[in-house]
Amino acid sequence: MGTKIDHRLHVFFLPLMAQGHLIPVIDMAKLFSSRGLKSTVATTSHFAPFLSKSLQNDTDSVVVTFKIPSADVGLPEDVEAVHMAKTPDMQNRFFKSCGLLGPRIADILERYRPDFLVADMFFTWAPDVAKEFGIPCLVFHGTSYFSLCAGLSVFLHQPYKTVSDDLEPFVIPDLPDEIEFTRSRVADFVKNNDGGVLSTWYKESKAMEERSYGVLMNSFYELEPGYADHYSNFLGRKAWNIGPLFMYEKRTEQRAKRGMEASIDEHECLKWLDSKKPDSVIYVSFGSVANFDDNQLMELAAGLEASGREFIWVVKKEKREGVREDWLPQGFEERIQGKGLIIRGWAPQVTILEHDAIGGFVTHCGWNSTLESVCAGVPMVTWPVSAEQFFNEKLVTKLLRIGVEVGAKKWRRLLGDFVKRDAVEKAVRKVMEGEEAEEMRRRVRGFAEMARRAIEEGGSSVLDLDALLEDLRLQCVARDTS
Ligand code: UDP
């Protein structure tokens, strides 16, 4: 076979079927397209319209759908996304089905014949399928270097076994910094190690990193240099940091658009924010999956009100006319008229965070939200719930010192740990008022500037991206000529 000099690289994306995993893949497809690559993204029919819409103007992308092997795992057929699996048992079945998708994806790869595969860490079989097709498999980790390093250390050394109490602190071993953690903050599927779906997956995902060609990171070197180095040099992983992915889109109004329609008119929202003073409003949102019970929502509302701060609060609750809402304190909505905005459903988060009026973000520390806050120069109140969010909290509060902890202590799969109103009030005040708040704001704005530089020509992320694409082109040429 001759060398295909003008061969246009074709990437096949396989993201987990969850908003927080699809959004950075949309950003990545746009970025790769701006570098002349074409892409195919595979997902369920639930997400296909959302993906097609997000990619239609900016990429030469194809969206292909697959069916989840629901019957094989006893999952209702209409559960096609993580947020639709409402109980731990359903979630287990959902993740189990991810482990069975290999043959279905192999059939699609046979048809599309891409040059490389970018697979979410939930598809631990992906390196083997890629090997069948003789193409490299890259793992996409939508999280921080710090959480990968800390997570691997806790998994390997099991320091939570050395303490006698759930809240007794231990130092996470073998990290560049001394970071304290507790057993209560470690994910159940790590500490129980019970052979269940998630604990098996977690082990396999670590092995997947080793069997793949390398790891793509939605982070930038200057944010966590010690941990980017630790991950590559000490843990021996080949990784490219090419983020923050959403920042490559220079058109601000496009940056926030990744398909989902906001539940509020964006102009209304901006008009509301325009009427507020700089850094005066706190934004409260917990991503696409995390949830709280009515008691907690009530406590949060009371804490926000007591802080005296103006706010935007995103709640996953529909308004039903004439139905009394038990999760809101009596008369709350009347009292907050003009001072607080409740968005029910999906908020235009990036647009909100980038507005001058936003002075703080109460966040669950999902990595996309954390990065979006960093890039907008907004300090955080950290309120982790599950996944790797408790590690991201430590990065934000202890290493970067751009946020304060609200005091959530217990890792919980679906509903967050209970936090009292006084703690909410105190944390909100701390991030919005006084000298410490000003220092955090100065620091986070420094990181925002570094993020902007990382994705400029010659910046650290662009250099890593260039190196990655060059590497993949050489791989492709080598394959074509062999
Ligand atoms: N998001 C949004 N509006 C919402 C909720 C979430 O735009 O009302 C976006 C948010 O900007 C981020 C993503 O959804 O890009 C959530 O990802 P993250 O990693 O923060 O959390 P996850 O949803 O995965 O827990």
Short mmCIF file of C-alpha atoms and ligand atoms in Angstrom, two decimals:
data_model
loop_
_atom_site.label_atom_id
_atom_site.label_comp_id
_atom_site.label_asym_id
_atom_site.label_seq_id
_atom_site.Cartn_x
_atom_site.Cartn_y
_atom_site.Cartn_z
CA MET A 1 0.00 0.00 0.00
CA GLY A 2 1.25 3.53 -0.74
CA THR A 3 1.58 6.30 1.84
CA LYS A 4 -1.52 8.45 2.02
CA ILE A 5 0.14 11.86 2.14
CA ASP A 6 -3.12 13.79 2.32
CA HIS A 7 -4.85 11.32 4.53
CA ARG A 8 -7.37 13.16 6.64
CA LEU A 9 -7.34 11.75 10.17
CA HIS A 10 -10.63 10.31 11.24
CA VAL A 11 -11.37 10.12 14.96
CA PHE A 12 -14.07 7.96 16.50
CA PHE A 13 -15.42 9.25 19.84
CA LEU A 14 -17.11 6.98 22.29
CA PRO A 15 -18.28 9.12 25.24
CA LEU A 16 -20.24 7.84 28.22
CA MET A 17 -23.94 8.58 27.79
CA ALA A 18 -24.04 11.48 30.28
CA GLN A 19 -24.12 15.26 29.73
CA GLY A 20 -20.94 15.85 31.69
CA HIS A 21 -19.06 13.38 29.47
CA LEU A 22 -20.62 14.40 26.14
CA ILE A 23 -20.05 18.13 26.55
CA PRO A 24 -16.22 18.01 26.51
CA VAL A 25 -16.38 15.54 23.60
CA ILE A 26 -18.41 18.07 21.62
CA ASP A 27 -15.74 20.65 22.43
CA MET A 28 -13.03 18.17 21.39
CA ALA A 29 -14.75 17.31 18.10
CA LYS A 30 -14.94 21.03 17.31
CA LEU A 31 -11.28 21.49 18.18
CA PHE A 32 -10.12 18.51 16.10
CA SER A 33 -12.28 19.71 13.23
CA SER A 34 -10.56 23.11 13.34
CA ARG A 35 -7.33 21.13 12.82
CA GLY A 36 -8.70 19.37 9.74
CA LEU A 37 -9.82 16.09 11.29
CA LYS A 38 -13.19 14.49 10.71
CA SER A 39 -15.05 12.75 13.46
CA THR A 40 -17.68 10.17 14.20
CA VAL A 41 -19.41 10.22 17.59
CA ALA A 42 -21.30 7.19 18.85
CA THR A 43 -24.13 7.52 21.37
CA THR A 44 -27.67 6.42 22.18
CA SER A 45 -30.69 7.79 20.35
CA HIS A 46 -31.56 9.87 23.46
CA PHE A 47 -28.49 12.05 22.91
CA ALA A 48 -28.29 11.92 19.09
CA PRO A 49 -30.40 15.06 18.39
CA PHE A 50 -28.52 17.00 21.07
CA LEU A 51 -25.16 15.97 19.60
CA SER A 52 -26.13 16.57 15.97
CA LYS A 53 -27.36 20.04 16.83
CA SER A 54 -24.22 20.90 18.78
CA LEU A 55 -21.93 19.74 15.99
CA GLN A 56 -23.86 20.81 12.90
CA ASN A 57 -22.13 24.12 12.10
CA ASP A 58 -18.59 23.58 13.21
CA THR A 59 -17.53 20.10 12.27
CA ASP A 60 -17.46 17.49 9.59
CA SER A 61 -18.95 15.03 12.05
CA VAL A 62 -21.25 12.10 11.85
CA VAL A 63 -23.34 11.01 14.81
CA VAL A 64 -24.07 7.27 14.91
CA THR A 65 -26.36 5.56 17.37
CA PHE A 66 -26.23 2.22 19.13
CA LYS A 67 -28.72 0.42 21.32
CA ILE A 68 -27.88 -0.46 24.89
CA PRO A 69 -28.12 -4.23 25.54
CA SER A 70 -30.88 -3.48 28.08
CA ALA A 71 -32.49 -6.92 28.13
CA ASP A 72 -29.14 -8.59 28.97
CA VAL A 73 -28.87 -6.60 32.20
CA GLY A 74 -32.53 -6.18 33.13
CA LEU A 75 -32.65 -2.45 32.41
CA PRO A 76 -35.81 -0.74 31.10
CA GLU A 77 -35.33 -0.02 27.41
CA ASP A 78 -35.94 3.72 27.74
CA VAL A 79 -33.02 4.23 30.14
CA GLU A 80 -30.44 5.53 27.67
CA ALA A 81 -28.44 7.94 29.83
CA VAL A 82 -26.85 7.96 33.28
CA HIS A 83 -29.25 10.57 34.66
CA MET A 84 -32.21 8.36 33.68
CA ALA A 85 -31.03 5.57 36.00
CA LYS A 86 -32.67 6.85 39.17
CA THR A 87 -31.67 4.22 41.73
CA PRO A 88 -28.28 2.67 42.62
CA ASP A 89 -29.54 -0.67 41.31
CA MET A 90 -30.54 0.83 37.98
CA GLN A 91 -27.22 2.65 37.78
CA ASN A 92 -25.41 -0.64 38.35
CA ARG A 93 -27.36 -2.22 35.52
CA PHE A 94 -26.62 0.76 33.31
CA PHE A 95 -22.87 0.53 33.94
CA LYS A 96 -23.00 -3.22 33.46
CA SER A 97 -24.51 -2.66 30.03
CA CYS A 98 -21.56 -0.37 29.17
CA GLY A 99 -19.29 -3.35 29.73
CA LEU A 100 -21.23 -5.33 27.10
CA LEU A 101 -21.15 -2.79 24.30
CA GLY A 102 -17.88 -3.97 22.71
CA PRO A 103 -19.35 -6.13 19.90
CA ARG A 104 -21.90 -3.45 18.95
CA ILE A 105 -19.20 -0.80 18.72
CA ALA A 106 -16.95 -3.19 16.76
CA ASP A 107 -19.72 -3.49 14.15
CA ILE A 108 -19.84 0.30 13.82
CA LEU A 109 -16.04 0.56 13.60
CA GLU A 110 -16.11 -2.01 10.81
CA ARG A 111 -18.36 0.33 8.83
CA TYR A 112 -16.57 3.60 9.58
CA ARG A 113 -12.92 2.48 9.75
CA PRO A 114 -11.55 5.44 11.76
CA ASP A 115 -7.83 6.08 12.34
CA PHE A 116 -8.08 6.19 16.11
CA LEU A 117 -10.53 5.79 18.92
CA VAL A 118 -11.13 8.16 21.86
CA ALA A 119 -13.02 6.17 24.48
CA ASP A 120 -14.48 7.14 27.81
CA MET A 121 -12.93 5.41 30.82
CA PHE A 122 -16.23 3.52 31.31
CA PHE A 123 -15.58 1.42 28.19
CA THR A 124 -12.72 -0.62 29.54
CA TRP A 125 -12.85 -3.08 26.62
CA ALA A 126 -12.08 -0.30 24.10
CA PRO A 127 -8.28 -0.88 23.80
CA ASP A 128 -8.96 -4.51 22.81
CA VAL A 129 -11.52 -3.58 20.18
CA ALA A 130 -9.19 -0.89 18.82
CA LYS A 131 -6.44 -3.50 18.59
CA GLU A 132 -8.68 -5.72 16.42
CA PHE A 133 -8.79 -2.84 13.96
CA GLY A 134 -5.09 -2.02 14.30
CA ILE A 135 -5.77 1.52 15.52
CA PRO A 136 -4.66 3.39 18.66
CA CYS A 137 -7.09 3.83 21.54
CA LEU A 138 -6.86 6.97 23.65
CA VAL A 139 -8.67 7.19 26.96
CA PHE A 140 -10.51 10.42 27.63
CA HIS A 141 -10.51 11.38 31.29
CA GLY A 142 -12.91 14.24 31.93
CA THR A 143 -11.28 15.04 35.25
CA SER A 144 -8.26 16.66 36.90
CA TYR A 145 -4.75 15.24 37.07
CA PHE A 146 -4.99 15.65 40.81
CA SER A 147 -8.04 13.41 41.09
CA LEU A 148 -6.43 10.73 38.91
CA CYS A 149 -3.26 10.74 41.01
CA ALA A 150 -5.09 10.84 44.36
CA GLY A 151 -7.65 8.25 43.22
CA LEU A 152 -4.96 5.83 42.10
CA SER A 153 -3.04 6.29 45.35
CA VAL A 154 -6.13 5.60 47.49
CA PHE A 155 -6.97 2.59 45.31
CA LEU A 156 -3.47 1.09 45.51
CA HIS A 157 -2.50 1.90 49.12
CA GLN A 158 -5.93 1.69 50.78
CA PRO A 159 -5.03 4.28 53.46
CA TYR A 160 -8.66 4.30 54.64
CA LYS A 161 -7.92 0.92 56.26
CA THR A 162 -5.43 2.53 58.63
CA VAL A 163 -8.01 4.71 60.41
CA SER A 164 -10.54 3.59 62.97
CA ASP A 165 -13.18 6.19 62.27
CA ASP A 166 -14.90 7.37 59.10
CA LEU A 167 -13.94 10.98 59.86
CA GLU A 168 -10.40 10.40 61.14
CA PRO A 169 -8.07 12.07 58.64
CA PHE A 170 -5.29 10.25 56.79
CA VAL A 171 -2.73 11.67 54.39
CA ILE A 172 -3.09 10.44 50.80
CA PRO A 173 0.19 8.56 50.24
CA ASP A 174 2.80 9.27 47.58
CA LEU A 175 1.53 12.62 46.36
CA PRO A 176 3.69 15.72 45.82
CA ASP A 177 1.71 17.52 48.58
CA GLU A 178 0.40 16.52 51.97
CA ILE A 179 -3.35 16.25 51.42
CA GLU A 180 -5.67 14.96 54.12
CA PHE A 181 -8.73 12.90 53.29
CA THR A 182 -11.20 10.71 55.20
CA ARG A 183 -12.77 7.31 54.66
CA SER A 184 -16.22 8.96 54.46
CA ARG A 185 -15.08 10.79 51.31
CA VAL A 186 -13.82 7.67 49.52
CA ALA A 187 -16.25 6.23 46.96
CA ASP A 188 -18.15 3.16 48.17
CA PHE A 189 -17.08 1.12 45.19
CA VAL A 190 -13.41 1.77 46.03
CA LYS A 191 -13.48 1.06 49.77
CA ASN A 192 -15.96 -1.83 49.66
CA ASN A 193 -14.06 -3.52 46.86
CA ASP A 194 -16.92 -6.03 46.83
CA GLY A 195 -16.69 -7.39 43.31
CA GLY A 196 -19.79 -5.36 42.40
CA VAL A 197 -20.23 -3.71 39.00
CA LEU A 198 -18.55 -0.42 39.91
CA SER A 199 -15.68 -1.82 41.95
CA THR A 200 -14.89 -4.22 39.09
CA TRP A 201 -15.16 -1.39 36.60
CA TYR A 202 -12.85 0.82 38.66
CA LYS A 203 -10.12 -1.82 38.70
CA GLU A 204 -10.51 -2.44 35.00
CA SER A 205 -10.42 1.28 34.22
CA LYS A 206 -6.97 1.50 35.84
CA ALA A 207 -5.79 -1.41 33.70
CA MET A 208 -7.39 0.24 30.66
CA GLU A 209 -5.09 3.26 31.06
CA GLU A 210 -2.09 0.96 30.88
CA ARG A 211 -3.35 -0.92 27.81
CA SER A 212 -4.24 2.19 25.84
CA TYR A 213 -2.04 4.37 23.63
CA GLY A 214 -2.34 7.24 26.08
CA VAL A 215 -4.65 9.52 27.96
CA LEU A 216 -6.29 12.80 26.90
CA MET A 217 -6.81 15.32 29.67
CA ASN A 218 -9.18 18.26 29.73
CA SER A 219 -6.81 20.25 31.90
CA PHE A 220 -3.89 22.62 31.33
CA TYR A 221 -0.37 22.24 32.60
CA GLU A 222 -0.15 25.50 34.56
CA LEU A 223 -3.18 24.61 36.68
CA GLU A 224 -1.70 21.50 38.25
CA PRO A 225 1.90 21.11 37.03
CA GLY A 226 2.98 18.94 39.98
CA TYR A 227 0.22 16.44 39.24
CA ALA A 228 0.61 16.46 35.45
CA ASP A 229 4.28 15.59 36.05
CA HIS A 230 3.46 13.07 38.77
CA TYR A 231 0.97 11.30 36.50
CA SER A 232 3.48 10.99 33.66
CA ASN A 233 6.77 10.57 35.49
CA PHE A 234 5.86 8.77 38.70
CA LEU A 235 2.82 6.81 37.57
CA GLY A 236 4.26 6.30 34.09
CA ARG A 237 1.20 7.25 32.04
CA LYS A 238 1.47 8.87 28.61
CA ALA A 239 -0.85 11.86 28.71
CA TRP A 240 -1.61 14.96 26.67
CA ASN A 241 -3.19 17.94 28.40
CA ILE A 242 -5.19 19.74 25.76
CA GLY A 243 -7.73 21.71 27.81
CA PRO A 244 -9.67 23.67 28.77
CA LEU A 245 -11.47 22.33 25.69
CA PHE A 246 -14.42 24.73 25.80
CA MET A 247 -12.11 27.76 25.72
CA TYR A 248 -10.88 27.17 22.14
CA GLU A 249 -14.25 28.50 20.98
CA LYS A 250 -13.56 32.23 20.88
CA ARG A 251 -17.12 33.33 20.10
CA THR A 252 -18.49 33.85 23.59
CA GLU A 253 -22.12 33.23 22.65
CA GLN A 254 -21.14 29.95 20.93
CA ARG A 255 -18.96 28.82 23.82
CA ALA A 256 -21.95 28.15 26.03
CA LYS A 257 -23.96 26.38 23.36
CA ARG A 258 -23.57 22.66 23.46
CA GLY A 259 -27.04 21.72 22.27
CA MET A 260 -29.17 21.65 25.41
CA GLU A 261 -31.82 24.32 25.33
CA ALA A 262 -31.70 26.43 28.49
CA SER A 263 -34.92 26.46 30.53
CA ILE A 264 -34.71 30.23 30.77
CA ASP A 265 -34.54 32.84 28.04
CA GLU A 266 -30.82 33.65 27.92
CA HIS A 267 -31.45 37.32 27.22
CA GLU A 268 -33.76 37.57 30.23
CA CYS A 269 -31.08 35.96 32.35
CA LEU A 270 -28.40 38.32 31.04
CA LYS A 271 -30.68 41.32 31.52
CA TRP A 272 -31.20 40.28 35.13
CA LEU A 273 -27.43 39.93 35.62
CA ASP A 274 -26.75 43.25 33.86
CA SER A 275 -28.77 44.97 36.57
CA LYS A 276 -26.42 43.66 39.29
CA LYS A 277 -23.09 45.00 40.56
CA PRO A 278 -19.81 43.24 39.61
CA ASP A 279 -19.01 40.17 41.73
CA SER A 280 -22.24 40.52 43.71
CA VAL A 281 -24.22 37.41 42.68
CA ILE A 282 -23.59 33.82 43.73
CA TYR A 283 -24.43 31.05 41.24
CA VAL A 284 -25.61 27.71 42.65
CA SER A 285 -25.72 24.55 40.55
CA PHE A 286 -24.83 20.89 40.95
CA GLY A 287 -24.37 19.67 37.38
CA SER A 288 -26.45 17.22 35.42
CA VAL A 289 -26.69 14.19 37.73
CA ALA A 290 -26.37 15.10 41.45
CA ASN A 291 -29.54 15.70 43.39
CA PHE A 292 -30.76 16.57 46.89
CA ASP A 293 -33.84 15.65 48.87
CA ASP A 294 -36.44 18.25 49.81
CA ASN A 295 -35.00 18.71 53.31
CA GLN A 296 -31.64 19.66 51.89
CA LEU A 297 -33.12 22.02 49.32
CA MET A 298 -35.04 23.76 52.10
CA GLU A 299 -31.83 24.10 54.14
CA LEU A 300 -29.93 25.42 51.12
CA ALA A 301 -32.65 28.00 50.43
CA ALA A 302 -32.58 29.17 54.06
CA GLY A 303 -28.77 29.40 54.03
CA LEU A 304 -28.75 31.39 50.80
CA GLU A 305 -31.36 33.79 52.13
CA ALA A 306 -29.48 34.23 55.41
CA SER A 307 -26.28 35.07 53.53
CA GLY A 308 -28.06 38.18 52.21
CA ARG A 309 -26.50 37.59 48.80
CA GLU A 310 -28.24 37.87 45.46
CA PHE A 311 -28.20 34.52 43.71
CA ILE A 312 -29.04 32.34 40.71
CA TRP A 313 -30.01 28.84 41.82
CA VAL A 314 -30.51 25.95 39.39
CA VAL A 315 -32.97 23.35 40.67
CA LYS A 316 -34.09 20.15 38.98
CA LYS A 317 -37.74 20.71 39.87
CA GLU A 318 -40.59 21.54 37.58
CA LYS A 319 -43.05 24.21 38.61
CA ARG A 320 -46.60 22.90 38.87
CA GLU A 321 -49.23 25.58 39.09
CA GLY A 322 -51.29 25.40 42.27
CA VAL A 323 -49.08 22.76 43.91
CA ARG A 324 -47.38 23.82 47.13
CA GLU A 325 -43.63 23.23 47.01
CA ASP A 326 -42.43 21.61 50.24
CA TRP A 327 -38.78 22.18 49.42
CA LEU A 328 -39.05 25.96 49.64
CA PRO A 329 -39.39 27.91 52.90
CA GLN A 330 -42.80 29.59 53.31
CA GLY A 331 -42.97 32.81 51.27
CA PHE A 332 -39.43 32.34 49.89
CA GLU A 333 -40.22 33.18 46.27
CA GLU A 334 -42.06 36.37 47.21
CA ARG A 335 -39.25 37.52 49.52
CA ILE A 336 -36.50 36.96 46.94
CA GLN A 337 -38.27 38.83 44.11
CA GLY A 338 -35.55 40.75 42.25
CA LYS A 339 -32.82 39.37 44.52
CA GLY A 340 -32.79 35.75 43.53
CA LEU A 341 -33.45 33.86 40.32
CA ILE A 342 -34.43 30.20 40.41
CA ILE A 343 -33.81 28.34 37.14
CA ARG A 344 -35.75 25.11 36.90
CA GLY A 345 -34.03 22.62 34.63
CA TRP A 346 -31.07 23.52 32.43
CA ALA A 347 -29.16 26.77 32.91
CA PRO A 348 -26.89 28.51 30.38
CA GLN A 349 -24.05 27.90 32.83
CA VAL A 350 -21.03 29.18 30.92
CA THR A 351 -22.87 32.37 29.94
CA ILE A 352 -23.83 32.95 33.57
CA LEU A 353 -20.37 32.22 34.99
CA GLU A 354 -18.71 34.57 32.49
CA HIS A 355 -20.92 37.51 33.47
CA ASP A 356 -19.19 40.22 35.54
CA ALA A 357 -21.96 40.13 38.15
CA ILE A 358 -21.08 36.58 39.22
CA GLY A 359 -18.80 36.62 42.25
CA GLY A 360 -18.96 33.00 43.42
CA PHE A 361 -20.14 29.52 42.44
CA VAL A 362 -21.60 26.90 44.78
CA THR A 363 -20.61 23.76 42.88
CA HIS A 364 -20.56 19.98 43.26
CA CYS A 365 -17.02 20.06 41.79
CA GLY A 366 -17.82 18.15 38.61
CA TRP A 367 -14.71 18.72 36.52
CA ASN A 368 -16.47 20.66 33.74
CA SER A 369 -18.07 23.02 36.23
CA THR A 370 -14.78 23.43 38.11
CA LEU A 371 -12.88 24.29 34.92
CA GLU A 372 -15.63 26.65 33.78
CA SER A 373 -15.41 28.47 37.11
CA VAL A 374 -11.61 28.67 36.94
CA CYS A 375 -11.72 30.04 33.39
CA ALA A 376 -14.35 32.62 34.34
CA GLY A 377 -12.20 33.73 37.30
CA VAL A 378 -14.92 32.82 39.82
CA PRO A 379 -14.04 31.42 43.30
CA MET A 380 -16.05 28.45 44.53
CA VAL A 381 -17.97 27.09 47.48
CA THR A 382 -17.25 23.38 47.11
CA TRP A 383 -20.08 20.93 47.78
CA PRO A 384 -19.04 17.53 46.40
CA VAL A 385 -21.53 14.68 46.15
CA SER A 386 -20.05 11.62 44.44
CA ALA A 387 -17.77 10.37 41.63
CA GLU A 388 -14.30 12.00 41.98
CA GLN A 389 -15.75 15.29 43.22
CA PHE A 390 -14.22 15.08 46.73
CA PHE A 391 -10.75 14.99 45.14
CA ASN A 392 -11.53 17.99 42.94
CA GLU A 393 -12.64 19.80 46.11
CA LYS A 394 -9.18 19.32 47.62
CA LEU A 395 -7.55 20.63 44.46
CA VAL A 396 -9.73 23.75 44.57
CA THR A 397 -9.53 24.49 48.30
CA LYS A 398 -6.14 23.15 49.46
CA LEU A 399 -3.87 23.31 46.41
CA LEU A 400 -5.19 26.15 44.27
CA ARG A 401 -6.79 27.97 47.23
CA ILE A 402 -9.61 29.37 45.12
CA GLY A 403 -12.55 28.09 47.13
CA VAL A 404 -13.95 27.13 50.52
CA GLU A 405 -15.53 23.86 51.59
CA VAL A 406 -19.21 23.93 52.57
CA GLY A 407 -18.62 20.89 54.77
CA ALA A 408 -20.11 17.93 52.84
CA LYS A 409 -18.25 14.95 54.26
CA LYS A 410 -19.84 11.81 52.94
CA TRP A 411 -19.55 10.37 49.43
CA ARG A 412 -23.07 9.42 48.31
CA ARG A 413 -24.04 7.95 44.97
CA LEU A 414 -27.17 9.90 44.05
CA LEU A 415 -28.33 12.23 46.84
CA GLY A 416 -25.75 14.52 48.43
CA ASP A 417 -24.64 14.53 52.09
CA PHE A 418 -26.70 16.77 54.39
CA VAL A 419 -25.31 20.26 55.05
CA LYS A 420 -26.93 22.67 57.50
CA ARG A 421 -28.11 26.18 56.63
CA ASP A 422 -25.50 27.88 58.87
CA ALA A 423 -22.72 26.15 56.98
CA VAL A 424 -24.18 27.30 53.65
CA GLU A 425 -24.49 30.88 54.89
CA LYS A 426 -20.95 30.90 56.30
CA ALA A 427 -19.34 29.45 53.17
CA VAL A 428 -21.22 31.81 50.86
CA ARG A 429 -20.16 34.82 52.94
CA LYS A 430 -16.55 33.61 52.99
CA VAL A 431 -16.33 33.37 49.23
CA MET A 432 -18.14 36.66 48.57
CA GLU A 433 -16.95 39.06 51.30
CA GLY A 434 -13.71 40.23 52.90
CA GLU A 435 -9.98 39.99 52.38
CA GLU A 436 -9.85 36.20 52.00
CA ALA A 437 -12.50 36.35 49.25
CA GLU A 438 -10.50 39.05 47.45
CA GLU A 439 -7.37 36.91 47.60
CA MET A 440 -9.21 33.90 46.21
CA ARG A 441 -10.60 36.07 43.44
CA ARG A 442 -7.14 37.40 42.57
CA ARG A 443 -5.74 33.89 42.46
CA VAL A 444 -8.51 32.38 40.35
CA ARG A 445 -8.24 35.26 37.88
CA GLY A 446 -4.55 34.44 37.59
CA PHE A 447 -5.45 30.87 36.64
CA ALA A 448 -8.06 32.14 34.17
CA GLU A 449 -5.34 34.15 32.46
CA MET A 450 -3.06 31.08 32.38
CA ALA A 451 -5.90 29.06 30.83
CA ARG A 452 -6.30 31.65 28.10
CA ARG A 453 -2.59 31.53 27.35
CA ALA A 454 -2.50 27.71 27.36
CA ILE A 455 -4.82 27.60 24.35
CA GLU A 456 -3.16 30.41 22.40
CA GLU A 457 -0.64 29.60 19.66
CA GLY A 458 2.51 28.39 21.44
CA GLY A 459 0.60 27.77 24.70
CA SER A 460 1.10 24.56 26.65
CA SER A 461 -2.16 22.89 25.58
CA VAL A 462 -1.72 23.83 21.93
CA LEU A 463 1.81 22.41 21.95
CA ASP A 464 0.50 19.17 23.46
CA LEU A 465 -2.30 19.06 20.89
CA ASP A 466 0.20 19.57 18.04
CA ALA A 467 2.39 16.79 19.45
CA LEU A 468 -0.59 14.45 19.74
CA LEU A 469 -1.82 15.04 16.20
CA GLU A 470 1.69 14.66 14.78
CA ASP A 471 2.06 11.42 16.68
CA LEU A 472 -1.25 10.10 15.36
CA ARG A 473 -0.40 11.10 11.80
CA LEU A 474 2.88 9.20 12.03
CA GLN A 475 1.03 6.19 13.41
CA CYS A 476 -1.37 6.38 10.52
CA VAL A 477 1.39 6.65 7.92
CA ALA A 478 3.23 3.74 9.52
CA ARG A 479 0.06 1.67 9.35
CA ASP A 480 -0.67 2.59 5.75
CA THR A 481 2.86 1.77 4.64
CA SER A 482 3.19 -1.50 6.52
N1 UDP B 1 -24.56 22.38 32.70
C1 UDP B 1 -25.25 23.43 32.14
N2 UDP B 1 -26.45 23.76 32.69
C2 UDP B 1 -26.98 23.12 33.75
C3 UDP B 1 -26.25 22.06 34.33
C4 UDP B 1 -25.03 21.72 33.79
O1 UDP B 1 -24.80 24.05 31.16
O2 UDP B 1 -28.07 23.50 34.19
C5 UDP B 1 -23.27 21.98 32.09
C6 UDP B 1 -22.09 22.59 32.83
O3 UDP B 1 -21.76 23.84 32.28
C7 UDP B 1 -21.02 21.53 32.61
C8 UDP B 1 -21.79 20.23 32.53
O4 UDP B 1 -23.13 20.58 32.23
O5 UDP B 1 -20.36 21.76 31.38
C9 UDP B 1 -21.79 19.44 33.83
O6 UDP B 1 -20.60 18.76 33.94
P1 UDP B 1 -19.86 18.55 35.32
O7 UDP B 1 -18.60 17.80 35.04
O8 UDP B 1 -19.67 19.83 36.02
O9 UDP B 1 -20.86 17.71 36.20
P2 UDP B 1 -21.72 16.37 35.94
O10 UDP B 1 -22.97 16.80 35.32
O11 UDP B 1 -20.90 15.47 35.05
O12 UDP B 1 -21.88 15.83 37.33
#
